[in-house]
mmCIF file of N, CA and C in Angstrom:
data_model
loop_
_atom_site.group_PDB
_atom_site.id
_atom_site.type_symbol
_atom_site.label_atom_id
_atom_site.label_comp_id
_atom_site.label_asym_id
_atom_site.label_seq_id
_atom_site.Cartn_x
_atom_site.Cartn_y
_atom_site.Cartn_z
ATOM 1 N N UNK U 22 -4.845 -5.804 -8.837
ATOM 2 C CA UNK U 22 -4.428 -5.574 -10.599
ATOM 3 C C UNK U 22 -2.732 -5.856 -11.117
ATOM 4 N N UNK U 23 -2.192 -5.662 -10.180
ATOM 5 C CA UNK U 23 -0.700 -6.141 -10.606
ATOM 6 C C UNK U 23 -0.265 -7.623 -10.522
ATOM 7 N N UNK U 24 -0.995 -8.356 -10.423
ATOM 8 C CA UNK U 24 -1.362 -9.611 -9.808
ATOM 9 C C UNK U 24 0.650 -9.698 -9.587
ATOM 10 N N UNK U 25 0.947 -9.516 -8.139
ATOM 11 C CA UNK U 25 2.111 -9.471 -7.792
ATOM 12 C C UNK U 25 2.080 -8.591 -6.309
ATOM 13 N N UNK U 26 3.146 -8.950 -5.366
ATOM 14 C CA UNK U 26 3.235 -8.511 -4.033
ATOM 15 C C UNK U 26 3.587 -7.411 -4.230
ATOM 16 N N UNK U 27 3.315 -5.501 -3.860
ATOM 17 C CA UNK U 27 3.531 -4.154 -3.325
ATOM 18 C C UNK U 27 4.139 -3.845 -2.100
ATOM 19 N N UNK U 28 5.296 -3.417 -1.755
ATOM 20 C CA UNK U 28 5.058 -3.145 -0.807
ATOM 21 C C UNK U 28 4.959 -2.093 -0.565
ATOM 22 N N UNK U 29 4.153 -2.532 0.875
ATOM 23 C CA UNK U 29 3.516 -0.631 1.416
ATOM 24 C C UNK U 29 4.064 -0.169 2.992
ATOM 25 N N UNK U 30 3.869 -0.747 3.762
ATOM 26 C CA UNK U 30 4.931 -0.706 5.077
ATOM 27 C C UNK U 30 6.655 -0.817 4.519
ATOM 28 N N UNK U 31 7.789 -0.313 5.097
ATOM 29 C CA UNK U 31 9.078 -0.351 4.556
ATOM 30 C C UNK U 31 9.664 0.370 6.105
ATOM 31 N N UNK U 32 10.831 0.426 6.350
ATOM 32 C CA UNK U 32 11.120 0.453 8.035
ATOM 33 C C UNK U 32 13.248 -0.205 7.155
ATOM 34 N N UNK U 33 13.842 0.883 8.315
ATOM 35 C CA UNK U 33 15.370 0.621 7.776
ATOM 36 C C UNK U 33 16.086 1.648 8.776
ATOM 37 N N UNK U 34 17.084 2.291 8.694
ATOM 38 C CA UNK U 34 18.492 2.646 9.562
ATOM 39 C C UNK U 34 18.992 3.488 8.389
ATOM 40 N N UNK U 35 19.021 4.561 9.366
ATOM 41 C CA UNK U 35 19.403 5.688 8.494
ATOM 42 C C UNK U 35 21.036 5.826 8.451
ATOM 43 N N UNK U 36 21.690 6.272 7.443
ATOM 44 C CA UNK U 36 23.199 5.867 7.221
ATOM 45 C C UNK U 36 23.648 7.191 7.978
ATOM 46 N N UNK U 37 25.148 6.645 8.659
ATOM 47 C CA UNK U 37 25.782 7.174 9.420
ATOM 48 C C UNK U 37 25.967 9.066 8.474
ATOM 49 N N UNK U 38 26.158 9.033 7.588
ATOM 50 C CA UNK U 38 26.622 10.413 6.758
ATOM 51 C C UNK U 38 25.405 11.099 6.770
ATOM 52 N N UNK U 39 24.395 10.611 6.212
ATOM 53 C CA UNK U 39 23.045 10.914 6.723
ATOM 54 C C UNK U 39 22.609 12.027 8.197
ATOM 55 N N UNK U 40 23.787 12.014 8.774
ATOM 56 C CA UNK U 40 22.774 11.609 10.036
ATOM 57 C C UNK U 40 24.140 12.664 10.178
ATOM 58 N N UNK U 41 24.833 13.325 10.715
ATOM 59 C CA UNK U 41 26.102 13.817 10.731
ATOM 60 C C UNK U 41 25.971 15.408 10.431
ATOM 61 N N UNK U 42 25.911 15.705 8.873
ATOM 62 C CA UNK U 42 25.450 16.568 9.021
ATOM 63 C C UNK U 42 23.699 18.007 10.270
ATOM 64 N N UNK U 43 23.485 16.842 9.964
ATOM 65 C CA UNK U 43 22.240 16.809 11.759
ATOM 66 C C UNK U 43 22.888 17.111 13.165
ATOM 67 N N UNK U 44 23.975 16.918 13.048
ATOM 68 C CA UNK U 44 24.714 17.238 14.425
ATOM 69 C C UNK U 44 25.080 16.271 14.992
ATOM 70 N N UNK U 45 24.263 15.001 14.883
ATOM 71 C CA UNK U 45 24.499 13.837 16.343
ATOM 72 C C UNK U 45 25.712 12.872 16.042
ATOM 73 N N UNK U 46 25.607 12.388 16.840
ATOM 74 C CA UNK U 46 26.726 11.741 17.149
ATOM 75 C C UNK U 46 27.417 10.403 15.587
ATOM 76 N N UNK U 47 28.373 10.339 15.641
ATOM 77 C CA UNK U 47 28.851 9.156 14.937
ATOM 78 C C UNK U 47 27.978 7.933 15.508
ATOM 79 N N UNK U 48 27.727 7.291 17.410
ATOM 80 C CA UNK U 48 27.632 5.956 17.360
ATOM 81 C C UNK U 48 26.734 6.706 17.767
ATOM 82 N N UNK U 49 25.413 6.986 17.072
ATOM 83 C CA UNK U 49 23.703 6.627 17.788
ATOM 84 C C UNK U 49 23.090 6.319 16.250
ATOM 85 N N UNK U 50 22.341 5.853 16.307
ATOM 86 C CA UNK U 50 21.523 4.793 15.196
ATOM 87 C C UNK U 50 20.354 5.511 15.316
ATOM 88 N N UNK U 51 19.713 5.464 14.167
ATOM 89 C CA UNK U 51 18.296 5.878 13.604
ATOM 90 C C UNK U 51 17.617 5.331 12.904
ATOM 91 N N UNK U 52 16.463 4.828 13.282
ATOM 92 C CA UNK U 52 15.406 4.462 12.784
ATOM 93 C C UNK U 52 14.339 4.783 12.462
ATOM 94 N N UNK U 53 13.798 4.437 11.327
ATOM 95 C CA UNK U 53 12.756 5.435 10.650
ATOM 96 C C UNK U 53 11.673 4.178 9.901
ATOM 97 N N UNK U 54 10.400 4.559 10.279
ATOM 98 C CA UNK U 54 9.283 3.580 8.842
ATOM 99 C C UNK U 54 7.900 4.552 8.042
ATOM 100 N N UNK U 55 7.444 3.426 7.747
ATOM 101 C CA UNK U 55 6.002 4.877 7.435
ATOM 102 C C UNK U 55 5.509 3.952 6.651
ATOM 103 N N UNK U 56 4.285 4.185 5.934
ATOM 104 C CA UNK U 56 3.238 3.437 5.112
ATOM 105 C C UNK U 56 3.833 3.384 3.961
ATOM 106 N N UNK U 57 4.126 4.391 2.918
ATOM 107 C CA UNK U 57 4.587 4.651 1.962
ATOM 108 C C UNK U 57 4.035 4.267 1.007
ATOM 109 N N UNK U 58 2.855 5.337 0.895
ATOM 110 C CA UNK U 58 1.307 5.456 0.259
ATOM 111 C C UNK U 58 1.356 5.793 -1.200
ATOM 112 N N UNK U 59 3.378 6.417 -1.515
ATOM 113 C CA UNK U 59 3.153 7.114 -2.380
ATOM 114 C C UNK U 59 2.690 5.630 -3.894
ATOM 115 N N UNK U 60 3.300 4.817 -3.430
ATOM 116 C CA UNK U 60 3.679 3.566 -4.082
ATOM 117 C C UNK U 60 2.025 2.847 -4.915
ATOM 118 N N UNK U 61 1.386 2.503 -3.789
ATOM 119 C CA UNK U 61 0.184 2.379 -4.422
ATOM 120 C C UNK U 61 -1.047 3.664 -4.575
ATOM 121 N N UNK U 62 -0.527 4.369 -4.530
ATOM 122 C CA UNK U 62 -1.421 5.997 -5.389
ATOM 123 C C UNK U 62 -0.569 6.234 -6.638
ATOM 124 N N UNK U 63 0.681 5.732 -6.770
ATOM 125 C CA UNK U 63 1.072 5.584 -8.055
ATOM 126 C C UNK U 63 0.892 4.658 -8.620
ATOM 127 N N UNK U 64 0.798 3.471 -8.631
ATOM 128 C CA UNK U 64 -0.075 2.460 -9.342
ATOM 129 C C UNK U 64 -1.606 2.877 -9.665
ATOM 130 N N UNK U 65 -2.509 3.302 -8.662
ATOM 131 C CA UNK U 65 -4.024 3.441 -9.339
ATOM 132 C C UNK U 65 -3.993 4.929 -10.188
ATOM 133 N N UNK U 66 -3.513 5.428 -9.876
ATOM 134 C CA UNK U 66 -3.251 6.830 -11.244
ATOM 135 C C UNK U 66 -1.923 6.441 -12.304
ATOM 136 N N UNK U 67 -1.433 4.977 -12.331
ATOM 137 C CA UNK U 67 -0.910 5.317 -13.610
ATOM 138 C C UNK U 67 0.473 6.473 -13.355
ATOM 139 N N UNK U 68 1.379 6.280 -12.128
ATOM 140 C CA UNK U 68 2.450 7.393 -12.204
ATOM 141 C C UNK U 68 3.942 6.238 -12.580
ATOM 142 N N UNK U 69 4.074 6.257 -13.195
ATOM 143 C CA UNK U 69 5.675 5.571 -13.103
ATOM 144 C C UNK U 69 6.555 6.345 -12.927
ATOM 145 N N UNK U 70 6.930 7.123 -12.288
ATOM 146 C CA UNK U 70 8.021 8.411 -11.928
ATOM 147 C C UNK U 70 7.723 8.981 -10.138
ATOM 148 N N UNK U 71 8.547 9.050 -9.034
ATOM 149 C CA UNK U 71 7.671 8.939 -8.028
ATOM 150 C C UNK U 71 8.038 11.209 -7.730
ATOM 151 N N UNK U 72 8.663 11.478 -8.960
ATOM 152 C CA UNK U 72 8.749 12.692 -8.762
ATOM 153 C C UNK U 72 7.519 13.144 -9.625
ATOM 154 N N UNK U 73 6.751 12.321 -10.108
ATOM 155 C CA UNK U 73 5.308 13.346 -10.912
ATOM 156 C C UNK U 73 4.345 13.167 -9.471
ATOM 157 N N UNK U 74 4.785 12.543 -8.622
ATOM 158 C CA UNK U 74 3.512 12.667 -7.561
ATOM 159 C C UNK U 74 3.726 13.316 -6.415
ATOM 160 N N UNK U 75 5.165 13.753 -6.169
ATOM 161 C CA UNK U 75 5.713 14.584 -5.302
ATOM 162 C C UNK U 75 7.007 15.165 -5.630
ATOM 163 N N UNK U 76 6.742 16.420 -5.546
ATOM 164 C CA UNK U 76 7.777 17.448 -5.948
ATOM 165 C C UNK U 76 7.833 18.914 -7.086
ATOM 166 N N UNK U 77 8.744 19.369 -7.471
ATOM 167 C CA UNK U 77 8.504 20.265 -8.222
ATOM 168 C C UNK U 77 7.526 19.681 -10.186
ATOM 169 N N UNK U 78 7.669 18.394 -10.607
ATOM 170 C CA UNK U 78 6.963 18.166 -11.452
ATOM 171 C C UNK U 78 5.709 17.573 -11.290
ATOM 172 N N UNK U 79 5.019 17.419 -10.646
ATOM 173 C CA UNK U 79 3.978 17.080 -9.996
ATOM 174 C C UNK U 79 2.634 18.393 -11.220
ATOM 175 N N UNK U 80 1.663 17.138 -11.786
ATOM 176 C CA UNK U 80 0.885 18.011 -12.492
ATOM 177 C C UNK U 80 -0.418 18.524 -11.652
ATOM 178 N N UNK U 81 -0.202 19.656 -11.367
ATOM 179 C CA UNK U 81 -1.640 20.748 -10.878
ATOM 180 C C UNK U 81 -2.718 19.971 -10.576
ATOM 181 N N UNK U 82 -3.005 19.351 -12.537
ATOM 182 C CA UNK U 82 -4.452 19.572 -12.937
ATOM 183 C C UNK U 82 -5.058 18.298 -12.310
ATOM 184 N N UNK U 83 -3.881 17.650 -12.268
ATOM 185 C CA UNK U 83 -4.837 16.034 -11.854
ATOM 186 C C UNK U 83 -5.003 15.918 -10.201
ATOM 187 N N UNK U 84 -4.161 16.761 -9.489
ATOM 188 C CA UNK U 84 -4.188 17.247 -7.449
ATOM 189 C C UNK U 84 -5.422 18.202 -7.822
ATOM 190 N N UNK U 85 -6.354 19.018 -8.787
ATOM 191 C CA UNK U 85 -7.218 19.497 -8.598
ATOM 192 C C UNK U 85 -8.828 18.793 -8.476
ATOM 193 N N UNK U 86 -8.234 18.147 -10.193
ATOM 194 C CA UNK U 86 -9.041 17.033 -10.775
ATOM 195 C C UNK U 86 -9.683 15.463 -10.544
ATOM 196 N N UNK U 87 -9.039 15.499 -8.935
ATOM 197 C CA UNK U 87 -9.055 13.958 -8.274
ATOM 198 C C UNK U 87 -9.370 14.061 -7.395
ATOM 199 N N UNK U 88 -10.566 13.032 -6.871
ATOM 200 C CA UNK U 88 -11.140 13.597 -5.217
ATOM 201 C C UNK U 88 -10.137 13.406 -4.256
ATOM 202 N N UNK U 89 -10.588 14.454 -3.181
ATOM 203 C CA UNK U 89 -9.303 13.295 -1.891
ATOM 204 C C UNK U 89 -9.586 12.354 -1.465
ATOM 205 N N UNK U 90 -10.714 11.738 -1.762
ATOM 206 C CA UNK U 90 -11.015 10.768 -1.111
ATOM 207 C C UNK U 90 -12.219 10.027 -2.198
ATOM 208 N N UNK U 91 -11.054 8.027 -2.309
ATOM 209 C CA UNK U 91 -11.812 7.256 -2.930
ATOM 210 C C UNK U 91 -11.984 5.991 -3.117
ATOM 211 N N UNK U 92 -13.354 5.503 -2.811
ATOM 212 C CA UNK U 92 -13.629 4.850 -2.135
ATOM 213 C C UNK U 92 -14.127 3.316 -3.031
ATOM 214 N N UNK U 93 -14.071 3.553 -4.008
ATOM 215 C CA UNK U 93 -14.331 2.855 -5.535
ATOM 216 C C UNK U 93 -12.478 2.107 -5.650
ATOM 217 N N UNK U 94 -11.921 1.862 -4.442
ATOM 218 C CA UNK U 94 -10.836 0.685 -4.530
ATOM 219 C C UNK U 94 -10.747 -0.594 -4.948
#
C-alpha cells in the first residue's frame, strides 16, 4: 500500500555506553536482531508514532477492539 520498501527485519551492534551499566567489559561486542513487527503494524493501523503502539500512550480501546489475528492482509 505504501508503494515503497519497508524494513521489517533489522540488526545491529549495541553501543558500548549501553553495555557498561549492565556490568559488561568494555572489550565485548553484543549484537541484536529482530523482526521489527512494529512497523508493519503501524502501517496497517495508521499509527504515526511508535509510542502510541507500545508504552504508556497505547490506546487500550484499540487493543480491545482489534482482533488478535488478521487474515485479510
